[in-house]
Short mmCIF file of N, CA and C in Angstrom, two decimals:
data_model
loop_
_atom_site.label_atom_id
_atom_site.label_comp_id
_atom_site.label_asym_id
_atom_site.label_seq_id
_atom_site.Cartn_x
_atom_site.Cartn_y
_atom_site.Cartn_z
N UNK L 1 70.31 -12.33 124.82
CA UNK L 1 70.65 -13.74 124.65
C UNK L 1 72.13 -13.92 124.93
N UNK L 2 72.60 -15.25 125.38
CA UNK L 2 73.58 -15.38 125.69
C UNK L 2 74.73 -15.39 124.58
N UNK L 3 75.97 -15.23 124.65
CA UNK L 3 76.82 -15.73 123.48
C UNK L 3 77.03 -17.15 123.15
N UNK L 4 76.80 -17.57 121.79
CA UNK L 4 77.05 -19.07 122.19
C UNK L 4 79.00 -19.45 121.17
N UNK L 5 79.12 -20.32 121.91
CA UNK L 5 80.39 -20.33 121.44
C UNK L 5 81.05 -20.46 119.90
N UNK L 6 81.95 -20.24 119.45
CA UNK L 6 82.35 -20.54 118.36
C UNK L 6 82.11 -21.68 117.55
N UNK L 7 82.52 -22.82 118.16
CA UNK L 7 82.50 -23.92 118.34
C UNK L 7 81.25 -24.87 118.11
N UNK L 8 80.65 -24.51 118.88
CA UNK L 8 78.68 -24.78 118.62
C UNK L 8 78.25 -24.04 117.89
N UNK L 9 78.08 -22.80 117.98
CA UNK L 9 77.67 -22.29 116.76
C UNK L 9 77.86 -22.52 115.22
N UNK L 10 79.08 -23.08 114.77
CA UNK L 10 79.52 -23.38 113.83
C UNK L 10 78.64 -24.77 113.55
N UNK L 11 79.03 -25.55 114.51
CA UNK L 11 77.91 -27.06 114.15
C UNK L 11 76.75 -26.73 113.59
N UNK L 12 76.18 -25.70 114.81
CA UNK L 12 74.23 -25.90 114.71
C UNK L 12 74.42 -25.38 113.17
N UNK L 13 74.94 -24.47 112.88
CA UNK L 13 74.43 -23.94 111.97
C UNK L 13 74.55 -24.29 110.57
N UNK L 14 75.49 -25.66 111.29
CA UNK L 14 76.12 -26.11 109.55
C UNK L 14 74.58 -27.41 109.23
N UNK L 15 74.49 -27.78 110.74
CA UNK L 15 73.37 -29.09 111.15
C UNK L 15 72.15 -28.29 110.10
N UNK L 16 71.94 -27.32 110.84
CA UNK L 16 70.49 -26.24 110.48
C UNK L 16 70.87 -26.55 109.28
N UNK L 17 71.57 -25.55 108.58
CA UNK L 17 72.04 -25.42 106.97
C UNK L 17 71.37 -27.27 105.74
N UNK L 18 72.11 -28.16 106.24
CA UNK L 18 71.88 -29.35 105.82
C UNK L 18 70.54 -29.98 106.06
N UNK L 19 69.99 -29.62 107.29
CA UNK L 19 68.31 -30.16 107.50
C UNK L 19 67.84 -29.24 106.87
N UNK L 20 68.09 -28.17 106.37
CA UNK L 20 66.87 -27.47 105.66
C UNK L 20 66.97 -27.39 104.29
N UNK L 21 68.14 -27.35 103.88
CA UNK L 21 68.21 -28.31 102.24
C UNK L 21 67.71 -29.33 102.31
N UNK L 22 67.71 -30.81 103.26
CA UNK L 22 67.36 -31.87 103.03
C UNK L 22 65.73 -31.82 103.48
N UNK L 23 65.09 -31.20 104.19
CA UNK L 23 63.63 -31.26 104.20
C UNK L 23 63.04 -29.97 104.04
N UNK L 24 63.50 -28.71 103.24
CA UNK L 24 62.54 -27.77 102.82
C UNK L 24 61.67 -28.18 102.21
N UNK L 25 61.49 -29.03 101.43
CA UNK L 25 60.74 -29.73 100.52
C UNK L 25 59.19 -30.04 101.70
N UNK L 26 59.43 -30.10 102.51
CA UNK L 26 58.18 -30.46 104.15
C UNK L 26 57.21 -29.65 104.22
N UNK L 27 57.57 -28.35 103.58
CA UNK L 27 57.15 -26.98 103.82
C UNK L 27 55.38 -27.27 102.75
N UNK L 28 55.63 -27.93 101.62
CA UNK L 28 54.88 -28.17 101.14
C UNK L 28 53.44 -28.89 101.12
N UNK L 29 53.76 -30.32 102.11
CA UNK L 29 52.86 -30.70 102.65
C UNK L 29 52.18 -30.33 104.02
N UNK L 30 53.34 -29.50 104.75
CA UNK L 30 52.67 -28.65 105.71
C UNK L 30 51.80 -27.39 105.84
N UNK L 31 52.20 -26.80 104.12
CA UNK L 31 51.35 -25.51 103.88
C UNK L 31 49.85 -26.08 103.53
N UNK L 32 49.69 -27.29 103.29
CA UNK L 32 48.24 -27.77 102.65
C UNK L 32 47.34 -27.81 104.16
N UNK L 33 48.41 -28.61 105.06
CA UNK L 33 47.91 -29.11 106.35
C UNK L 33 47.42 -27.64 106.99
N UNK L 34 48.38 -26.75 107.19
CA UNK L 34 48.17 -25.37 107.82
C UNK L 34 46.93 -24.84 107.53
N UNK L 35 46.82 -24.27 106.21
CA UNK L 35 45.76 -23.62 105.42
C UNK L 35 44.49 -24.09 105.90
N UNK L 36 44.53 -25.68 105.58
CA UNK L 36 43.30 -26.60 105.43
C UNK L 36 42.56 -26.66 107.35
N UNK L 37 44.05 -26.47 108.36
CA UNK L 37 43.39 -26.40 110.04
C UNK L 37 42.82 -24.73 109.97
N UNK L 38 43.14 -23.67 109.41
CA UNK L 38 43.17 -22.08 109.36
C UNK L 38 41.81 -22.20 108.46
N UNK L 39 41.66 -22.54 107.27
CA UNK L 39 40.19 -21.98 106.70
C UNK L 39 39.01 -23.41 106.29
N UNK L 40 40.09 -23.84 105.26
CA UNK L 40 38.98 -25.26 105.36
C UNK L 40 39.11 -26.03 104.43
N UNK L 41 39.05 -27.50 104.21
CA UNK L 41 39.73 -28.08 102.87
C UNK L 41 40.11 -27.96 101.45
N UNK L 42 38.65 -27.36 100.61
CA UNK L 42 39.30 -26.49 99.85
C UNK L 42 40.68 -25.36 99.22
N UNK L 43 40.54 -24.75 100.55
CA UNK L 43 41.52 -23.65 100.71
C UNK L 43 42.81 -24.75 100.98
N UNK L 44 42.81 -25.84 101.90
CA UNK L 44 43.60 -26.59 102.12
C UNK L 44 44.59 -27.04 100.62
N UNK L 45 44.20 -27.85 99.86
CA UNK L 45 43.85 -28.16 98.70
C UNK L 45 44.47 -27.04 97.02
N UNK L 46 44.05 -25.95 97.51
CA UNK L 46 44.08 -25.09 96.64
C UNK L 46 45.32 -24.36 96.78
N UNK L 47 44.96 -23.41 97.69
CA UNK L 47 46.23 -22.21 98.31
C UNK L 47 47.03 -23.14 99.20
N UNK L 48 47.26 -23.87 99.52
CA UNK L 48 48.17 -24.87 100.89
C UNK L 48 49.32 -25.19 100.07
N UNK L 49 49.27 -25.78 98.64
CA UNK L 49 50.68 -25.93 98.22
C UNK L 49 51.84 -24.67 97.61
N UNK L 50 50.27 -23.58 97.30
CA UNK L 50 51.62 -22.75 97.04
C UNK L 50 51.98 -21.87 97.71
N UNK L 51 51.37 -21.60 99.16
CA UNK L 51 52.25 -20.96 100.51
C UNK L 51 53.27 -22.23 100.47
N UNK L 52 52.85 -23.54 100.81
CA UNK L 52 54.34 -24.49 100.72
C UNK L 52 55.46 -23.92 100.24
N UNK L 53 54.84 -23.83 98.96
CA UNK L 53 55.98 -23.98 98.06
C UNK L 53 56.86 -22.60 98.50
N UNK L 54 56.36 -21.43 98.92
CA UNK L 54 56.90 -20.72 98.84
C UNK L 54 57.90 -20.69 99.91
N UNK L 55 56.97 -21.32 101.20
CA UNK L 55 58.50 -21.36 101.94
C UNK L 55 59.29 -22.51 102.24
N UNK L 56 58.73 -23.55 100.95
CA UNK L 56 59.68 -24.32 100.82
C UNK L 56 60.99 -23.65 100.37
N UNK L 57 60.93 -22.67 99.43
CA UNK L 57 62.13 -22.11 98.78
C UNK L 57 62.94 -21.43 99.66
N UNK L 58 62.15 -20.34 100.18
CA UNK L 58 62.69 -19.77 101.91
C UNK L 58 63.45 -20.64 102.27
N UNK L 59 63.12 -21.66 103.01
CA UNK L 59 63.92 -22.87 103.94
C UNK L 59 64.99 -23.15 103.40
N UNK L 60 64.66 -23.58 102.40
CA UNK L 60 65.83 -24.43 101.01
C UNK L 60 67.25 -23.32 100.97
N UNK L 61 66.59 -22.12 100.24
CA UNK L 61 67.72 -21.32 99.92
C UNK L 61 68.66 -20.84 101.25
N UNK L 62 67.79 -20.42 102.37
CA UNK L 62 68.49 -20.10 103.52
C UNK L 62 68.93 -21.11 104.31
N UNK L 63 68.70 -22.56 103.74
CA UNK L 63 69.84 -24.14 103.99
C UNK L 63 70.86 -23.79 103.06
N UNK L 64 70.73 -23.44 102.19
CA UNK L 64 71.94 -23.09 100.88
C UNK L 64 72.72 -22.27 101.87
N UNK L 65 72.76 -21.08 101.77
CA UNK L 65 73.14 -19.83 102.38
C UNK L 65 73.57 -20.67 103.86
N UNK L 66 73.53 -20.67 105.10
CA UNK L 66 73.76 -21.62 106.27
C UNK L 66 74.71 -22.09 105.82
N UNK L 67 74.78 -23.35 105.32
CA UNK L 67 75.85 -24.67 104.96
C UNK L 67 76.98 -24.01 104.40
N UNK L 68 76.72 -23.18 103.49
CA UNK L 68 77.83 -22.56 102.36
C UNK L 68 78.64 -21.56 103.50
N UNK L 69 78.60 -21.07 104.52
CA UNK L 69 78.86 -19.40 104.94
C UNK L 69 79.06 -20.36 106.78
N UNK L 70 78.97 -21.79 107.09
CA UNK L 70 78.66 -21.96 108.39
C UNK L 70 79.79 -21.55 109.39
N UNK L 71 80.82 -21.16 108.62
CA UNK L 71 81.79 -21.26 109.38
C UNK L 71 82.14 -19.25 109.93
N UNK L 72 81.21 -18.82 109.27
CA UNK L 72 81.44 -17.40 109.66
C UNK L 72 80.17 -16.83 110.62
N UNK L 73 80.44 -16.32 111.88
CA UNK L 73 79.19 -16.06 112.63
C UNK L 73 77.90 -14.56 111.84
N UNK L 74 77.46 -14.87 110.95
CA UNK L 74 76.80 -14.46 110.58
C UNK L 74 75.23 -14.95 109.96
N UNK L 75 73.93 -14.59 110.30
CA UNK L 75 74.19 -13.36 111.81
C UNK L 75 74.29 -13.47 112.88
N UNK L 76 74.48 -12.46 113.56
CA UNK L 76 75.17 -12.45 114.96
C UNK L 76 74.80 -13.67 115.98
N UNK L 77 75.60 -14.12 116.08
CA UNK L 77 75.74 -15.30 117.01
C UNK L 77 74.71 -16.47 116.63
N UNK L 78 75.34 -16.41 115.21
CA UNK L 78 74.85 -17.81 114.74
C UNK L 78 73.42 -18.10 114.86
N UNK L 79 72.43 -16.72 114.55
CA UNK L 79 71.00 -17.01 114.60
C UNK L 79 70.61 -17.79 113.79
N UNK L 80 69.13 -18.09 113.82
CA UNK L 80 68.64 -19.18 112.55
C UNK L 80 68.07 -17.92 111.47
N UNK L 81 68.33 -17.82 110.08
CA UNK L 81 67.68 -17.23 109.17
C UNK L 81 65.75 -17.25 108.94
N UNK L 82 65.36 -18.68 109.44
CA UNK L 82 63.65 -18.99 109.26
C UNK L 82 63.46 -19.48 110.82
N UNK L 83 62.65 -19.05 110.79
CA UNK L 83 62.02 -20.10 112.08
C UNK L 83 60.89 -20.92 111.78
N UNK L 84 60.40 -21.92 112.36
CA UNK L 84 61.26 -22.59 113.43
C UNK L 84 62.42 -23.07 112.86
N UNK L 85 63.64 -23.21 113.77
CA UNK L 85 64.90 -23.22 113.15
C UNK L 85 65.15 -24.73 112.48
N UNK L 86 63.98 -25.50 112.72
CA UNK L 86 64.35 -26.70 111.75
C UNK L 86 62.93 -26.87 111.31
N UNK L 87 62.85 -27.65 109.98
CA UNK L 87 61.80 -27.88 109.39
C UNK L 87 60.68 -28.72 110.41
N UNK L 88 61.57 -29.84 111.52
CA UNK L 88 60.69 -30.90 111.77
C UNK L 88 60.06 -30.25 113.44
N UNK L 89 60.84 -28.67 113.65
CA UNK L 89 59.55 -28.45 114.89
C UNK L 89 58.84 -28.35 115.15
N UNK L 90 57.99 -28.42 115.65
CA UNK L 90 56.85 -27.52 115.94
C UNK L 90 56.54 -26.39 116.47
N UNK L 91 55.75 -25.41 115.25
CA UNK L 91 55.81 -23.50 115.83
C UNK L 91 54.54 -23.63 116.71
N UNK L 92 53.54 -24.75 116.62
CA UNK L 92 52.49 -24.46 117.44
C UNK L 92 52.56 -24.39 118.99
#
């Protein structure tokens, strides 16, 4: 991968950092949605909020971690800690 600059890197990652404190919380209604397309409403329903939840916390804390630290290239060249690197992409 290429190097990306100081400069940008510092943004995305402060951007990243702040969207994923402000919508880890997404993770939750998307783990119901996930589960529920993967096995079937029930399971949707049941197990869907607390995979959410779990990487709602993932997201959240590694928005904590990001925002707090954005200004130091770590890790290397300003990778994203979760993927997809923002809550609102799409991994499909």
């Amino acid at each position: 991968q290429t190097q990306v600059d100081y400069g940008t890197g510092v943004g995305k990652k402060l951007g990243r950092g702040l969207g994923n404190m402000a919508f880890g919380w997404m993770e939750i209604p998307k783990g119901i949605q996930d589960v529920g397309d993967q096995r079937n409403f029930i399971a949707g329903i049941t197990w869907g909020p607390i995979q959410g939840l779990g990487k709602a916390l993932v997201r959240t804390a590694a928005g904590v971690y990001e925002t707090v630290t954005f200004p130091i290239p770590v890790p290397a060249n300003f990778k994203p800690l979760v993927k997809p690197e923002f809550m609102l992409e799409d991994q499909r």
